[in-house]
Amino acid sequence: NNAISIFDANFAIIDGGAGLDTLVLGNSAGTSFALDFAAISGVARNIEKIEFGANTSGSDIFIDIDDVFAMTDSGHTLNISAASAAAGSTIYVVTGTSDFTASPAVNTVGADRFLTYTGSYNGATVTLVINETTTPGSLGGITVTQVAG
């Protein structure tokens, strides 16, 4: 079980190894960055969770089904959550015929809302779960946007 912090998109390889491993997006105050997992395909491995950490306001991530397949372990499930310090950031989820379903399943547990995107890739079921607040479309001030693949 590892927590690996990154502060920009300039890294060679991240491998969480066995267990529940978290990629923490951290930032210097006042700066933001965009992380497009398609551009770094195969660089992040064995990651089961992404957290928007402190000072990530205005930072964005772009993710699709093959990114989740490539970065996760054999369970092919990735969870994304955020701290309130990430307000103003966006998660872009690619949906379409060969990507995640365009209509995620929505489950509410207390004040949390979970958007669950699923799809099939290389014969495996791939799942992306985004932990959202009760404000639709907003994850602690983060926007979840679907883009056509």
PDB file of C-alpha atoms in Angstrom:
ATOM      1  CA  ASN A   1       0.000   0.000   0.000  1.00  0.00           C
ATOM      2  CA  ASN A   2       1.727   3.130  -1.252  1.00  0.00           C
ATOM      3  CA  ALA A   3       0.877   6.815  -1.580  1.00  0.00           C
ATOM      4  CA  ILE A   4       2.918   8.334  -4.393  1.00  0.00           C
ATOM      5  CA  SER A   5       2.837  12.136  -4.743  1.00  0.00           C
ATOM      6  CA  ILE A   6       3.496  13.896  -8.019  1.00  0.00           C
ATOM      7  CA  PHE A   7       3.719  17.635  -8.569  1.00  0.00           C
ATOM      8  CA  ASP A   8       3.684  17.777 -12.368  1.00  0.00           C
ATOM      9  CA  ALA A   9       3.466  15.448 -15.355  1.00  0.00           C
ATOM     10  CA  ASN A  10       7.248  15.080 -15.671  1.00  0.00           C
ATOM     11  CA  PHE A  11       8.025  11.605 -14.373  1.00  0.00           C
ATOM     12  CA  ALA A  12       9.513   8.490 -15.949  1.00  0.00           C
ATOM     13  CA  ILE A  13       7.744   5.534 -14.290  1.00  0.00           C
ATOM     14  CA  ILE A  14       5.407   5.130 -11.336  1.00  0.00           C
ATOM     15  CA  ASP A  15       4.730   1.582 -10.161  1.00  0.00           C
ATOM     16  CA  GLY A  16       2.645   1.104  -7.033  1.00  0.00           C
ATOM     17  CA  GLY A  17       3.382  -2.620  -6.850  1.00  0.00           C
ATOM     18  CA  ALA A  18       1.079  -4.931  -4.887  1.00  0.00           C
ATOM     19  CA  GLY A  19      -1.717  -3.650  -2.617  1.00  0.00           C
ATOM     20  CA  LEU A  20      -3.930  -0.539  -2.720  1.00  0.00           C
ATOM     21  CA  ASP A  21      -1.788   2.228  -4.198  1.00  0.00           C
ATOM     22  CA  THR A  22      -2.703   5.907  -4.471  1.00  0.00           C
ATOM     23  CA  LEU A  23      -1.379   8.506  -6.879  1.00  0.00           C
ATOM     24  CA  VAL A  24      -1.662  11.858  -5.080  1.00  0.00           C
ATOM     25  CA  LEU A  25      -1.745  14.918  -7.306  1.00  0.00           C
ATOM     26  CA  GLY A  26      -0.024  17.608  -5.264  1.00  0.00           C
ATOM     27  CA  ASN A  27       1.063  21.023  -6.361  1.00  0.00           C
ATOM     28  CA  SER A  28       2.906  24.137  -5.320  1.00  0.00           C
ATOM     29  CA  ALA A  29       0.536  26.866  -4.240  1.00  0.00           C
ATOM     30  CA  GLY A  30      -0.625  28.997  -7.139  1.00  0.00           C
ATOM     31  CA  THR A  31       0.291  26.574  -9.934  1.00  0.00           C
ATOM     32  CA  SER A  32      -1.766  24.022 -11.830  1.00  0.00           C
ATOM     33  CA  PHE A  33      -1.098  21.292 -14.341  1.00  0.00           C
ATOM     34  CA  ALA A  34      -2.905  19.016 -16.757  1.00  0.00           C
ATOM     35  CA  LEU A  35      -2.291  15.280 -16.626  1.00  0.00           C
ATOM     36  CA  ASP A  36      -3.327  13.437 -19.781  1.00  0.00           C
ATOM     37  CA  PHE A  37      -2.927   9.735 -19.077  1.00  0.00           C
ATOM     38  CA  ALA A  38      -3.025   8.927 -22.817  1.00  0.00           C
ATOM     39  CA  ALA A  39       0.208  10.909 -23.222  1.00  0.00           C
ATOM     40  CA  ILE A  40       1.928   8.837 -20.509  1.00  0.00           C
ATOM     41  CA  SER A  41       0.368   5.450 -21.288  1.00  0.00           C
ATOM     42  CA  GLY A  42       2.223   2.625 -19.567  1.00  0.00           C
ATOM     43  CA  VAL A  43       4.173   5.003 -17.318  1.00  0.00           C
ATOM     44  CA  ALA A  44       1.820   4.714 -14.311  1.00  0.00           C
ATOM     45  CA  ARG A  45       1.264   1.092 -13.244  1.00  0.00           C
ATOM     46  CA  ASN A  46      -0.467  -0.707 -10.374  1.00  0.00           C
ATOM     47  CA  ILE A  47      -2.354   2.405  -9.241  1.00  0.00           C
ATOM     48  CA  GLU A  48      -5.836   1.842  -7.800  1.00  0.00           C
ATOM     49  CA  LYS A  49      -6.692   5.359  -6.603  1.00  0.00           C
ATOM     50  CA  ILE A  50      -6.046   8.964  -7.618  1.00  0.00           C
ATOM     51  CA  GLU A  51      -6.488  11.797  -5.128  1.00  0.00           C
ATOM     52  CA  PHE A  52      -6.466  15.490  -5.893  1.00  0.00           C
ATOM     53  CA  GLY A  53      -4.321  16.674  -2.981  1.00  0.00           C
ATOM     54  CA  ALA A  54      -3.555  20.055  -1.470  1.00  0.00           C
ATOM     55  CA  ASN A  55      -2.965  23.035  -3.766  1.00  0.00           C
ATOM     56  CA  THR A  56      -4.319  21.356  -6.900  1.00  0.00           C
ATOM     57  CA  SER A  57      -6.800  24.082  -7.769  1.00  0.00           C
ATOM     58  CA  GLY A  58      -7.093  24.447 -11.537  1.00  0.00           C
ATOM     59  CA  SER A  59      -5.421  21.101 -12.284  1.00  0.00           C
ATOM     60  CA  ASP A  60      -7.087  18.759 -14.754  1.00  0.00           C
ATOM     61  CA  ILE A  61      -6.871  15.078 -15.605  1.00  0.00           C
ATOM     62  CA  PHE A  62      -7.898  13.401 -18.848  1.00  0.00           C
ATOM     63  CA  ILE A  63      -8.668   9.688 -18.609  1.00  0.00           C
ATOM     64  CA  ASP A  64     -10.169   6.965 -20.794  1.00  0.00           C
ATOM     65  CA  ILE A  65     -10.744   3.233 -20.590  1.00  0.00           C
ATOM     66  CA  ASP A  66      -7.344   2.140 -21.891  1.00  0.00           C
ATOM     67  CA  ASP A  67      -5.612   4.483 -19.406  1.00  0.00           C
ATOM     68  CA  VAL A  68      -7.457   2.818 -16.514  1.00  0.00           C
ATOM     69  CA  PHE A  69      -6.718  -0.637 -17.927  1.00  0.00           C
ATOM     70  CA  ALA A  70      -2.991   0.171 -18.279  1.00  0.00           C
ATOM     71  CA  MET A  71      -2.492   1.796 -14.869  1.00  0.00           C
ATOM     72  CA  THR A  72      -4.454  -0.575 -12.618  1.00  0.00           C
ATOM     73  CA  ASP A  73      -3.784  -4.086 -11.396  1.00  0.00           C
ATOM     74  CA  SER A  74      -5.712  -7.138 -12.601  1.00  0.00           C
ATOM     75  CA  GLY A  75      -8.932  -5.835 -10.963  1.00  0.00           C
ATOM     76  CA  HIS A  76      -8.983  -2.942 -13.494  1.00  0.00           C
ATOM     77  CA  THR A  77     -10.768  -0.569 -11.092  1.00  0.00           C
ATOM     78  CA  LEU A  78      -9.646   3.011 -10.449  1.00  0.00           C
ATOM     79  CA  ASN A  79     -11.134   5.328  -7.800  1.00  0.00           C
ATOM     80  CA  ILE A  80     -10.781   9.131  -7.939  1.00  0.00           C
ATOM     81  CA  SER A  81     -11.421  11.473  -5.005  1.00  0.00           C
ATOM     82  CA  ALA A  82     -10.575  15.070  -4.147  1.00  0.00           C
ATOM     83  CA  ALA A  83      -9.763  17.445  -1.341  1.00  0.00           C
ATOM     84  CA  SER A  84     -11.546  20.797  -1.122  1.00  0.00           C
ATOM     85  CA  ALA A  85      -8.226  22.420  -2.102  1.00  0.00           C
ATOM     86  CA  ALA A  86      -8.781  21.097  -5.632  1.00  0.00           C
ATOM     87  CA  ALA A  87     -11.693  23.437  -6.433  1.00  0.00           C
ATOM     88  CA  GLY A  88     -11.621  24.655 -10.018  1.00  0.00           C
ATOM     89  CA  SER A  89     -10.130  21.448 -11.397  1.00  0.00           C
ATOM     90  CA  THR A  90     -11.746  19.155 -13.977  1.00  0.00           C
ATOM     91  CA  ILE A  91     -11.819  15.411 -14.567  1.00  0.00           C
ATOM     92  CA  TYR A  92     -12.374  14.729 -18.275  1.00  0.00           C
ATOM     93  CA  VAL A  93     -13.776  11.201 -18.781  1.00  0.00           C
ATOM     94  CA  VAL A  94     -13.720   9.898 -22.348  1.00  0.00           C
ATOM     95  CA  THR A  95     -16.942   8.053 -23.181  1.00  0.00           C
ATOM     96  CA  GLY A  96     -18.173   6.389 -26.339  1.00  0.00           C
ATOM     97  CA  THR A  97     -18.426   3.146 -28.261  1.00  0.00           C
ATOM     98  CA  SER A  98     -14.948   1.867 -27.387  1.00  0.00           C
ATOM     99  CA  ASP A  99     -14.634   3.714 -24.071  1.00  0.00           C
ATOM    100  CA  PHE A 100     -16.618   4.089 -20.862  1.00  0.00           C
ATOM    101  CA  THR A 101     -20.423   4.143 -20.914  1.00  0.00           C
ATOM    102  CA  ALA A 102     -21.796   7.651 -21.410  1.00  0.00           C
ATOM    103  CA  SER A 103     -24.299   7.240 -18.566  1.00  0.00           C
ATOM    104  CA  PRO A 104     -22.530   6.333 -15.330  1.00  0.00           C
ATOM    105  CA  ALA A 105     -24.296   4.474 -12.548  1.00  0.00           C
ATOM    106  CA  VAL A 106     -24.974   6.867  -9.660  1.00  0.00           C
ATOM    107  CA  ASN A 107     -25.017   5.705  -6.032  1.00  0.00           C
ATOM    108  CA  THR A 108     -25.436   7.922  -2.967  1.00  0.00           C
ATOM    109  CA  VAL A 109     -24.065   7.045   0.456  1.00  0.00           C
ATOM    110  CA  GLY A 110     -24.657   9.802   3.011  1.00  0.00           C
ATOM    111  CA  ALA A 111     -23.231  13.059   1.630  1.00  0.00           C
ATOM    112  CA  ASP A 112     -21.171  11.241  -0.995  1.00  0.00           C
ATOM    113  CA  ARG A 113     -22.234  10.450  -4.513  1.00  0.00           C
ATOM    114  CA  PHE A 114     -20.376   7.909  -6.602  1.00  0.00           C
ATOM    115  CA  LEU A 115     -20.298   7.990 -10.398  1.00  0.00           C
ATOM    116  CA  THR A 116     -19.352   4.566 -11.748  1.00  0.00           C
ATOM    117  CA  TYR A 117     -18.261   4.315 -15.368  1.00  0.00           C
ATOM    118  CA  THR A 118     -17.748   0.826 -16.844  1.00  0.00           C
ATOM    119  CA  GLY A 119     -16.648  -0.619 -20.128  1.00  0.00           C
ATOM    120  CA  SER A 120     -14.905  -3.567 -21.731  1.00  0.00           C
ATOM    121  CA  TYR A 121     -11.299  -3.424 -22.870  1.00  0.00           C
ATOM    122  CA  ASN A 122      -9.137  -6.345 -24.072  1.00  0.00           C
ATOM    123  CA  GLY A 123     -11.800  -8.759 -22.795  1.00  0.00           C
ATOM    124  CA  ALA A 124     -11.763  -7.309 -19.255  1.00  0.00           C
ATOM    125  CA  THR A 125     -14.343  -5.205 -17.428  1.00  0.00           C
ATOM    126  CA  VAL A 126     -12.796  -1.838 -16.568  1.00  0.00           C
ATOM    127  CA  THR A 127     -14.311   0.415 -13.898  1.00  0.00           C
ATOM    128  CA  LEU A 128     -13.770   4.076 -13.004  1.00  0.00           C
ATOM    129  CA  VAL A 129     -15.412   5.280  -9.769  1.00  0.00           C
ATOM    130  CA  ILE A 130     -15.479   9.016  -9.055  1.00  0.00           C
ATOM    131  CA  ASN A 131     -16.388  10.019  -5.487  1.00  0.00           C
ATOM    132  CA  GLU A 132     -18.499  13.119  -5.880  1.00  0.00           C
ATOM    133  CA  THR A 133     -20.136  15.420  -3.343  1.00  0.00           C
ATOM    134  CA  THR A 134     -23.911  15.829  -3.329  1.00  0.00           C
ATOM    135  CA  THR A 135     -23.601  18.783  -5.731  1.00  0.00           C
ATOM    136  CA  PRO A 136     -24.179  17.170  -9.160  1.00  0.00           C
ATOM    137  CA  GLY A 137     -21.241  17.572 -11.516  1.00  0.00           C
ATOM    138  CA  SER A 138     -19.029  18.830  -8.698  1.00  0.00           C
ATOM    139  CA  LEU A 139     -16.450  16.863  -6.738  1.00  0.00           C
ATOM    140  CA  GLY A 140     -15.380  19.080  -3.849  1.00  0.00           C
ATOM    141  CA  GLY A 141     -15.459  21.958  -6.352  1.00  0.00           C
ATOM    142  CA  ILE A 142     -14.101  19.777  -9.173  1.00  0.00           C
ATOM    143  CA  THR A 143     -16.110  19.419 -12.366  1.00  0.00           C
ATOM    144  CA  VAL A 144     -16.640  16.028 -13.991  1.00  0.00           C
ATOM    145  CA  THR A 145     -16.969  16.392 -17.762  1.00  0.00           C
ATOM    146  CA  GLN A 146     -17.631  13.646 -20.302  1.00  0.00           C
ATOM    147  CA  VAL A 147     -15.952  13.981 -23.690  1.00  0.00           C
ATOM    148  CA  ALA A 148     -16.742  11.840 -26.731  1.00  0.00           C
ATOM    149  CA  GLY A 149     -14.065   9.322 -27.668  1.00  0.00           C
TER     150      GLY A 149
END
